[in-house]
Amino acid sequence: MMNTKIVTIKGQGDVFSETEEQTLREAGEILRGGGLVAFPTETVYGLGGDALNPASARKIYAAKGRPSDNPLIVHIARLEDMEDVAGQVPEAARRLGRAFWPGPLTMVLPRAEKVPKETTGGLETVAVRMPSHPVARRLIACGGGYIAAPSANLSGRPSPTSARYVIEDMAGRIDMIIDGGDGEIGLESTIVDLTVDPPQILRPGYITREMLSQVLGEVSLDQTILTADSGQAPRAPGMKYRHYAPRGEMTIVSGQVAEVVGYINAQAARERAQGHKVGVIGTDESLPEYQADLVCSLGSRQDEESIARHLYGILRRFDDEQVTRIYSECFDTMGLGQAIMNRLLKAAGHRVVTPVGNRERQSPDI
Ligand code: TXA
Ligand code: MG
């Protein structure tokens, strides 16, 4: 166990107090010296190390308990630094950078020599992202400009949307944790691969396919994003792991609200009688209808951003309370809904049922 320093940095927009500046410089020194610092971003917390130092990448894999063939995202603080870590930058990447950076978008580009293979998991491509969170941007600059950062969770747990979850998973394993408040978005960045034509979304996120298409024209979608058995491996190596899985067995229930509520309540009654602890992931509109051990709302159906922001916290809560069966409502797959359903389907191992009358139909693909 190592001693993990835990600090809080609030800032006012991108202005920091003298003490906060000093702490950020100290964190930057840790990164430059090959140490690890967890920090807030607008999506989820990142576990940062120097992206150009192979030893830092190895430490990141060890701290997360993550396989080292799973490449890391290189975080930058200035648009022009993309040209440094990418071997070659297509015009489409510059256009996307101008449209969406700083922000929750990651681009896969050919790797430049200076990025070690330890950081890219042995790949000849590199994932690059310029986050918008002021603490993240200042820390990247203080740490040398190129920070490799996966989500700051232990492998197999949901990404941390709050410093308290980072402390749960990483205290004793890294040098410093910076608490900068809760993630605004709550789901990891959109990943788009620009080394293929047309560009392809490898992981859906806040920047939607519709938004990317406005800048790029045609954009394709990795077929494994919403389908259980396309017979293909996902192209982002990390997407093949059962990443977002809660400990309880989870089922998504699709269909008309009344039937969904009826089905979940019947299942919950039956399973509680068998000794299970049953949790339900619902929405503000349906919450009062459910009877189970733990009923949580993601927010209003009218507010997809709230649903994205609350999902991982609720999955963690179900783990903490040792829920053994989880039922979740289903969501549309348009816009941000695509990212929400992608994470829900992964958490549920693609187990989806559609109740029809008093029967049910297995519907593995959304
Ligand atoms: O929002 C985010 O992106 C957060 C914050 C901290 O920035 N980071 C994050 O990192 O989610 P991580 O390591 O948990 O997820 C990175 C994903 C993995 O699925 C990985 O396989 C994929 O990006 N990836 C990284 N480099 C890649 C590459 N060169 N080609 C294809 N996929 C890549
Ligand atoms: Mg992750």
Short mmCIF file of C-alpha atoms and ligand atoms in Angstrom, two decimals:
data_model
loop_
_atom_site.label_atom_id
_atom_site.label_comp_id
_atom_site.label_asym_id
_atom_site.label_seq_id
_atom_site.Cartn_x
_atom_site.Cartn_y
_atom_site.Cartn_z
CA MET A 1 0.00 0.00 0.00
CA MET A 2 1.28 3.48 -0.77
CA ASN A 3 0.23 6.73 0.82
CA THR A 4 -2.33 8.49 -1.41
CA LYS A 5 -2.63 12.23 -0.98
CA ILE A 6 -6.24 13.40 -1.39
CA VAL A 7 -6.82 17.05 -2.31
CA THR A 8 -9.83 19.14 -3.34
CA ILE A 9 -9.68 21.72 -6.13
CA LYS A 10 -12.81 23.71 -6.80
CA GLY A 11 -11.57 26.62 -8.90
CA GLN A 12 -13.78 29.34 -10.35
CA GLY A 13 -14.14 28.37 -13.98
CA ASP A 14 -10.51 28.20 -15.07
CA VAL A 15 -9.22 30.47 -12.29
CA PHE A 16 -7.54 28.79 -9.30
CA SER A 17 -6.50 30.15 -5.93
CA GLU A 18 -2.81 30.42 -5.07
CA THR A 19 -2.96 27.22 -2.95
CA GLU A 20 -4.85 25.38 -5.69
CA GLU A 21 -2.24 26.46 -8.26
CA GLN A 22 0.46 25.18 -5.94
CA THR A 23 -1.33 21.82 -5.56
CA LEU A 24 -1.72 21.52 -9.34
CA ARG A 25 2.00 22.20 -9.79
CA GLU A 26 2.77 19.55 -7.17
CA ALA A 27 0.51 17.08 -9.02
CA GLY A 28 2.29 18.01 -12.26
CA GLU A 29 5.65 17.19 -10.65
CA ILE A 30 4.32 13.78 -9.59
CA LEU A 31 3.29 13.07 -13.20
CA ARG A 32 6.63 14.27 -14.62
CA GLY A 33 8.40 12.04 -12.10
CA GLY A 34 6.55 8.95 -13.33
CA GLY A 35 3.84 8.89 -10.62
CA LEU A 36 0.06 8.58 -10.94
CA VAL A 37 -2.62 11.22 -10.22
CA ALA A 38 -6.40 10.71 -10.51
CA PHE A 39 -8.25 13.81 -11.72
CA PRO A 40 -11.74 14.99 -12.72
CA THR A 41 -12.82 15.39 -16.33
CA GLU A 42 -16.21 16.41 -17.74
CA THR A 43 -16.98 12.73 -18.45
CA VAL A 44 -15.58 10.52 -15.66
CA TYR A 45 -12.47 10.63 -13.45
CA GLY A 46 -9.19 9.73 -15.14
CA LEU A 47 -6.15 7.91 -13.75
CA GLY A 48 -3.27 9.95 -15.16
CA GLY A 49 0.37 9.15 -15.88
CA ASP A 50 2.96 10.58 -18.29
CA ALA A 51 1.88 9.28 -21.73
CA LEU A 52 5.44 9.42 -23.07
CA ASN A 53 6.91 7.32 -20.23
CA PRO A 54 6.53 3.54 -20.66
CA ALA A 55 7.01 2.97 -16.92
CA SER A 56 4.01 5.22 -16.17
CA ALA A 57 1.81 3.18 -18.50
CA ARG A 58 2.88 -0.04 -16.74
CA LYS A 59 2.01 1.51 -13.37
CA ILE A 60 -1.44 2.48 -14.67
CA TYR A 61 -2.19 -1.08 -15.75
CA ALA A 62 -1.02 -2.40 -12.38
CA ALA A 63 -3.07 0.12 -10.36
CA LYS A 64 -6.26 -0.71 -12.30
CA GLY A 65 -5.64 -4.44 -12.49
CA ARG A 66 -6.16 -4.00 -16.24
CA PRO A 67 -4.73 -6.14 -19.05
CA SER A 68 -1.88 -4.30 -20.76
CA ASP A 69 -3.22 -4.94 -24.28
CA ASN A 70 -5.93 -2.37 -23.57
CA PRO A 71 -4.66 0.96 -24.97
CA LEU A 72 -4.79 4.26 -23.07
CA ILE A 73 -6.17 7.61 -24.24
CA VAL A 74 -3.58 10.41 -24.48
CA HIS A 75 -5.01 13.63 -23.01
CA ILE A 76 -3.73 16.96 -24.31
CA ALA A 77 -4.41 20.58 -23.32
CA ARG A 78 -3.82 22.36 -26.65
CA LEU A 79 -5.30 21.61 -30.06
CA GLU A 80 -1.90 21.82 -31.79
CA ASP A 81 -0.48 19.04 -29.57
CA MET A 82 -2.53 16.54 -31.58
CA GLU A 83 0.03 17.01 -34.38
CA ASP A 84 2.77 15.84 -31.97
CA VAL A 85 1.31 12.54 -30.82
CA ALA A 86 -0.24 11.57 -34.16
CA GLY A 87 2.05 10.42 -36.98
CA GLN A 88 -0.23 11.98 -39.51
CA VAL A 89 -3.32 14.15 -38.97
CA PRO A 90 -6.10 14.00 -41.56
CA GLU A 91 -8.03 17.21 -42.28
CA ALA A 92 -11.15 15.56 -40.80
CA ALA A 93 -9.42 15.38 -37.39
CA ARG A 94 -8.64 19.09 -37.44
CA ARG A 95 -12.25 19.85 -38.32
CA LEU A 96 -13.51 17.66 -35.46
CA GLY A 97 -11.01 19.24 -33.07
CA ARG A 98 -12.23 22.72 -33.94
CA ALA A 99 -15.87 21.66 -33.59
CA PHE A 100 -15.77 19.58 -30.38
CA TRP A 101 -12.52 20.22 -28.46
CA PRO A 102 -12.07 20.83 -25.67
CA GLY A 103 -14.78 18.28 -24.93
CA PRO A 104 -15.88 14.63 -24.61
CA LEU A 105 -14.49 13.36 -27.94
CA THR A 106 -11.56 10.97 -28.48
CA MET A 107 -9.99 10.49 -31.93
CA VAL A 108 -8.02 7.44 -33.03
CA LEU A 109 -5.12 8.47 -35.31
CA PRO A 110 -1.86 6.94 -36.58
CA ARG A 111 0.68 6.84 -33.72
CA ALA A 112 3.75 9.12 -33.69
CA GLU A 113 7.11 7.54 -32.75
CA LYS A 114 7.30 9.47 -29.48
CA VAL A 115 4.24 7.69 -28.03
CA PRO A 116 5.49 4.39 -26.58
CA LYS A 117 3.78 1.11 -27.41
CA GLU A 118 3.12 0.60 -23.70
CA THR A 119 0.70 3.54 -23.91
CA THR A 120 -1.04 2.32 -27.07
CA GLY A 121 -1.28 -1.29 -25.93
CA GLY A 122 1.02 -2.32 -28.77
CA LEU A 123 -1.12 -0.66 -31.48
CA GLU A 124 0.17 1.51 -34.35
CA THR A 125 -2.65 3.96 -33.64
CA VAL A 126 -3.14 6.37 -30.74
CA ALA A 127 -6.31 7.69 -29.11
CA VAL A 128 -6.21 11.45 -28.39
CA ARG A 129 -8.60 13.62 -26.40
CA MET A 130 -8.60 17.24 -25.22
CA PRO A 131 -10.89 17.43 -22.17
CA SER A 132 -12.76 20.61 -21.23
CA HIS A 133 -12.67 20.31 -17.43
CA PRO A 134 -10.53 23.24 -16.15
CA VAL A 135 -8.73 21.08 -13.53
CA ALA A 136 -7.91 18.45 -16.16
CA ARG A 137 -6.57 21.05 -18.60
CA ARG A 138 -4.39 22.77 -16.02
CA LEU A 139 -3.08 19.45 -14.70
CA ILE A 140 -2.18 18.23 -18.20
CA ALA A 141 -0.23 21.43 -18.81
CA CYS A 142 1.56 21.16 -15.43
CA GLY A 143 2.33 17.47 -16.06
CA GLY A 144 4.16 18.01 -19.34
CA GLY A 145 1.32 18.18 -21.86
CA TYR A 146 0.66 14.49 -22.63
CA ILE A 147 -1.23 12.53 -19.98
CA ALA A 148 -2.36 8.93 -20.51
CA ALA A 149 -5.57 8.39 -18.57
CA PRO A 150 -8.00 5.51 -18.47
CA SER A 151 -11.09 5.82 -16.27
CA ALA A 152 -9.96 5.76 -12.62
CA ASN A 153 -11.85 2.61 -11.60
CA LEU A 154 -10.56 -0.85 -10.82
CA SER A 155 -10.93 -3.03 -13.91
CA GLY A 156 -14.46 -4.48 -14.00
CA ARG A 157 -16.13 -1.72 -11.97
CA PRO A 158 -18.18 1.17 -13.41
CA SER A 159 -16.21 4.31 -14.30
CA PRO A 160 -16.10 6.76 -11.36
CA THR A 161 -18.34 9.80 -11.69
CA SER A 162 -17.37 11.17 -8.27
CA ALA A 163 -14.13 11.42 -6.26
CA ARG A 164 -15.61 9.21 -3.57
CA TYR A 165 -15.67 6.26 -6.00
CA VAL A 166 -12.07 6.96 -7.03
CA ILE A 167 -11.06 6.87 -3.37
CA GLU A 168 -12.90 3.54 -2.95
CA ASP A 169 -11.05 1.97 -5.87
CA MET A 170 -7.64 3.70 -5.90
CA ALA A 171 -6.67 4.85 -2.37
CA GLY A 172 -3.40 3.11 -1.46
CA ARG A 173 -2.60 2.35 -5.12
CA ILE A 174 -1.63 5.77 -6.57
CA ASP A 175 0.16 8.98 -5.48
CA MET A 176 -2.64 11.54 -5.51
CA ILE A 177 -6.40 11.94 -6.02
CA ILE A 178 -7.79 15.34 -6.97
CA ASP A 179 -11.42 15.84 -5.98
CA GLY A 180 -12.96 18.30 -8.45
CA GLY A 181 -16.65 17.52 -7.93
CA ASP A 182 -18.99 15.22 -9.87
CA GLY A 183 -18.63 14.51 -13.61
CA GLU A 184 -21.00 16.67 -15.63
CA ILE A 185 -21.63 14.04 -18.30
CA GLY A 186 -21.14 10.78 -16.41
CA LEU A 187 -20.38 8.51 -19.40
CA GLU A 188 -16.97 8.13 -21.07
CA SER A 189 -16.06 10.14 -24.20
CA THR A 190 -17.19 9.24 -27.70
CA ILE A 191 -14.37 7.43 -29.57
CA VAL A 192 -14.16 7.91 -33.33
CA ASP A 193 -11.60 6.11 -35.50
CA LEU A 194 -10.22 8.40 -38.25
CA THR A 195 -7.82 5.81 -39.67
CA VAL A 196 -10.68 4.18 -41.61
CA ASP A 197 -12.95 5.54 -44.34
CA PRO A 198 -15.69 6.45 -43.53
CA PRO A 199 -14.74 7.33 -39.93
CA GLN A 200 -16.17 4.86 -37.44
CA ILE A 201 -17.58 5.29 -33.93
CA LEU A 202 -15.95 2.71 -31.65
CA ARG A 203 -17.66 3.88 -28.43
CA PRO A 204 -20.77 6.11 -28.36
CA GLY A 205 -20.86 9.06 -25.96
CA TYR A 206 -22.10 12.59 -25.43
CA ILE A 207 -20.92 13.66 -28.89
CA THR A 208 -23.48 11.72 -30.91
CA ARG A 209 -23.30 10.17 -34.35
CA GLU A 210 -25.67 12.91 -35.57
CA MET A 211 -23.28 15.62 -34.31
CA LEU A 212 -20.23 13.93 -35.90
CA SER A 213 -22.08 13.55 -39.21
CA GLN A 214 -22.72 17.28 -39.36
CA VAL A 215 -18.96 17.82 -39.54
CA LEU A 216 -17.80 14.67 -41.35
CA GLY A 217 -20.68 13.52 -43.53
CA GLU A 218 -20.93 9.73 -43.45
CA VAL A 219 -19.94 8.11 -40.14
CA SER A 220 -20.23 4.38 -39.51
CA LEU A 221 -20.81 2.55 -36.26
CA ASP A 222 -18.89 -0.42 -34.85
CA GLN A 223 -21.48 -3.21 -35.17
CA THR A 224 -20.72 -4.54 -31.69
CA ILE A 225 -22.02 -1.38 -29.98
CA LEU A 226 -25.66 -2.41 -29.64
CA THR A 227 -25.63 -6.02 -30.79
CA ALA A 228 -24.85 -9.06 -28.69
CA ASP A 229 -23.64 -11.56 -31.26
CA SER A 230 -22.45 -9.85 -34.42
CA GLY A 231 -19.72 -12.52 -34.49
CA GLN A 232 -17.08 -9.76 -34.54
CA ALA A 233 -14.62 -8.43 -31.99
CA PRO A 234 -15.11 -4.76 -31.12
CA ARG A 235 -12.42 -2.53 -32.66
CA ALA A 236 -11.70 -0.64 -29.44
CA PRO A 237 -9.91 -3.39 -27.49
CA GLY A 238 -11.39 -2.20 -24.18
CA MET A 239 -14.97 -2.62 -25.39
CA LYS A 240 -14.64 -6.42 -25.38
CA TYR A 241 -14.30 -6.61 -21.62
CA ARG A 242 -17.42 -6.93 -19.51
CA HIS A 243 -16.52 -3.48 -18.21
CA TYR A 244 -19.60 -2.02 -16.70
CA ALA A 245 -20.99 -5.09 -15.02
CA PRO A 246 -22.58 -4.84 -11.59
CA ARG A 247 -22.24 -7.84 -9.27
CA GLY A 248 -25.96 -8.65 -9.40
CA GLU A 249 -27.53 -10.32 -12.45
CA MET A 250 -29.06 -7.57 -14.55
CA THR A 251 -31.96 -7.66 -17.04
CA ILE A 252 -33.25 -4.84 -19.25
CA VAL A 253 -37.01 -4.87 -19.76
CA SER A 254 -38.32 -3.22 -22.93
CA GLY A 255 -41.88 -2.46 -24.03
CA GLN A 256 -44.87 -0.36 -22.93
CA VAL A 257 -44.45 1.23 -19.48
CA ALA A 258 -47.43 -0.53 -17.89
CA GLU A 259 -46.23 -3.94 -19.07
CA VAL A 260 -42.65 -3.22 -18.03
CA VAL A 261 -43.73 -2.20 -14.53
CA GLY A 262 -46.04 -5.22 -14.21
CA TYR A 263 -43.35 -7.63 -15.37
CA ILE A 264 -40.66 -6.20 -13.08
CA ASN A 265 -42.94 -6.22 -10.04
CA ALA A 266 -43.93 -9.84 -10.69
CA GLN A 267 -40.30 -10.92 -11.11
CA ALA A 268 -39.27 -8.95 -8.02
CA ALA A 269 -41.98 -10.57 -5.87
CA ARG A 270 -41.01 -14.06 -7.06
CA GLU A 271 -37.28 -13.53 -6.57
CA ARG A 272 -37.61 -11.81 -3.21
CA ALA A 273 -39.56 -14.86 -2.04
CA GLN A 274 -36.51 -16.93 -3.08
CA GLY A 275 -34.27 -14.77 -0.90
CA HIS A 276 -32.90 -12.41 -3.56
CA LYS A 277 -32.33 -8.73 -2.95
CA VAL A 278 -33.91 -7.00 -5.95
CA GLY A 279 -33.01 -3.56 -7.31
CA VAL A 280 -34.89 -1.58 -9.97
CA ILE A 281 -33.48 1.13 -12.23
CA GLY A 282 -36.44 3.28 -13.17
CA THR A 283 -37.24 6.87 -14.11
CA ASP A 284 -39.01 9.69 -12.25
CA GLU A 285 -42.23 8.97 -14.14
CA SER A 286 -42.51 5.30 -13.14
CA LEU A 287 -40.68 5.22 -9.79
CA PRO A 288 -43.73 5.18 -7.49
CA GLU A 289 -45.07 2.08 -9.27
CA TYR A 290 -42.26 -0.29 -8.31
CA GLN A 291 -42.06 -2.65 -5.36
CA ALA A 292 -38.56 -3.99 -4.74
CA ASP A 293 -35.77 -3.80 -2.14
CA LEU A 294 -34.02 -0.84 -3.74
CA VAL A 295 -35.68 1.38 -6.36
CA CYS A 296 -33.56 4.12 -7.96
CA SER A 297 -34.42 6.76 -10.54
CA LEU A 298 -32.01 7.83 -13.28
CA GLY A 299 -34.03 11.05 -13.62
CA SER A 300 -36.82 12.08 -15.93
CA ARG A 301 -37.29 10.38 -19.30
CA GLN A 302 -37.50 13.92 -20.72
CA ASP A 303 -33.92 14.55 -19.58
CA GLU A 304 -31.44 12.13 -21.20
CA GLU A 305 -28.48 14.01 -19.76
CA SER A 306 -29.68 13.25 -16.25
CA ILE A 307 -30.00 9.57 -17.16
CA ALA A 308 -26.41 9.48 -18.47
CA ARG A 309 -25.10 11.30 -15.41
CA HIS A 310 -26.70 8.99 -12.82
CA LEU A 311 -26.24 5.54 -14.37
CA TYR A 312 -22.81 4.56 -13.00
CA GLY A 313 -23.51 5.87 -9.50
CA ILE A 314 -26.64 3.70 -9.30
CA LEU A 315 -24.79 0.60 -10.52
CA ARG A 316 -22.19 1.17 -7.79
CA ARG A 317 -24.89 1.67 -5.19
CA PHE A 318 -26.46 -1.70 -6.11
CA ASP A 319 -23.05 -3.33 -5.62
CA ASP A 320 -22.58 -1.61 -2.25
CA GLU A 321 -25.99 -2.79 -1.08
CA GLN A 322 -25.32 -6.30 -2.41
CA VAL A 323 -28.33 -6.42 -4.68
CA THR A 324 -28.41 -9.84 -6.41
CA ARG A 325 -31.02 -9.15 -9.12
CA ILE A 326 -31.34 -5.91 -11.08
CA TYR A 327 -34.08 -4.84 -13.49
CA SER A 328 -33.76 -1.74 -15.66
CA GLU A 329 -36.10 0.12 -17.94
CA CYS A 330 -35.06 0.46 -21.59
CA PHE A 331 -34.31 3.66 -23.56
CA ASP A 332 -34.41 4.88 -27.16
CA THR A 333 -31.17 4.54 -29.08
CA MET A 334 -31.27 7.92 -30.82
CA GLY A 335 -28.84 10.69 -29.89
CA LEU A 336 -27.38 10.33 -26.40
CA GLY A 337 -29.64 7.29 -25.92
CA GLN A 338 -27.18 5.29 -28.01
CA ALA A 339 -24.45 5.74 -25.38
CA ILE A 340 -26.88 5.07 -22.52
CA MET A 341 -28.15 1.83 -24.08
CA ASN A 342 -24.61 0.72 -24.99
CA ARG A 343 -23.54 0.94 -21.31
CA LEU A 344 -26.78 -0.60 -20.02
CA LEU A 345 -26.55 -3.52 -22.46
CA LYS A 346 -22.96 -4.19 -21.41
CA ALA A 347 -23.91 -4.05 -17.73
CA ALA A 348 -26.70 -6.55 -18.44
CA GLY A 349 -24.52 -8.81 -20.59
CA HIS A 350 -27.12 -8.09 -23.35
CA ARG A 351 -29.92 -9.76 -21.41
CA VAL A 352 -33.11 -8.05 -22.67
CA VAL A 353 -36.69 -9.25 -22.31
CA THR A 354 -39.89 -7.85 -23.79
CA PRO A 355 -43.03 -8.85 -21.89
CA VAL A 356 -46.08 -9.37 -24.15
CA GLY A 357 -49.27 -9.94 -22.20
CA ASN A 358 -48.21 -12.47 -19.56
CA ARG A 359 -45.61 -14.07 -21.78
CA GLU A 360 -42.14 -12.78 -22.48
CA ARG A 361 -39.95 -12.70 -25.54
CA GLN A 362 -36.15 -12.81 -25.48
CA SER A 363 -34.88 -9.91 -27.54
CA PRO A 364 -31.12 -9.82 -27.37
CA ASP A 365 -30.62 -7.07 -29.96
CA ILE A 366 -31.73 -3.48 -29.64
O1 TXA B 1 -14.04 9.95 -21.13
C1 TXA B 1 -13.05 9.24 -21.27
O2 TXA B 1 -12.62 8.88 -22.39
C2 TXA B 1 -12.30 8.81 -19.99
C3 TXA B 1 -11.71 10.07 -19.36
C4 TXA B 1 -10.83 9.75 -18.18
O3 TXA B 1 -11.02 10.82 -20.31
N1 TXA B 1 -11.29 7.83 -20.30
C5 TXA B 1 -11.60 6.54 -20.63
O4 TXA B 1 -10.49 5.72 -20.81
O5 TXA B 1 -12.73 6.14 -20.72
P1 TXA B 1 -10.58 4.13 -20.81
O6 TXA B 1 -9.15 3.69 -20.84
O7 TXA B 1 -11.39 3.66 -19.67
O8 TXA B 1 -11.24 3.77 -22.16
C6 TXA B 1 -10.49 3.93 -23.36
C7 TXA B 1 -11.08 3.10 -24.47
C8 TXA B 1 -10.82 1.63 -24.33
O9 TXA B 1 -11.98 0.92 -24.72
C9 TXA B 1 -9.69 1.39 -25.32
O10 TXA B 1 -9.67 0.08 -25.82
C10 TXA B 1 -9.99 2.41 -26.41
O11 TXA B 1 -10.43 3.53 -25.68
N2 TXA B 1 -8.79 2.80 -27.18
C11 TXA B 1 -7.71 3.47 -26.71
N3 TXA B 1 -6.79 3.61 -27.68
C12 TXA B 1 -7.29 3.03 -28.79
C13 TXA B 1 -6.82 2.83 -30.13
N4 TXA B 1 -5.63 3.25 -30.52
N5 TXA B 1 -7.63 2.18 -30.99
C14 TXA B 1 -8.86 1.75 -30.61
N6 TXA B 1 -9.35 1.89 -29.36
C15 TXA B 1 -8.59 2.51 -28.47
MG MG B 2 -12.66 2.55 -18.56
#
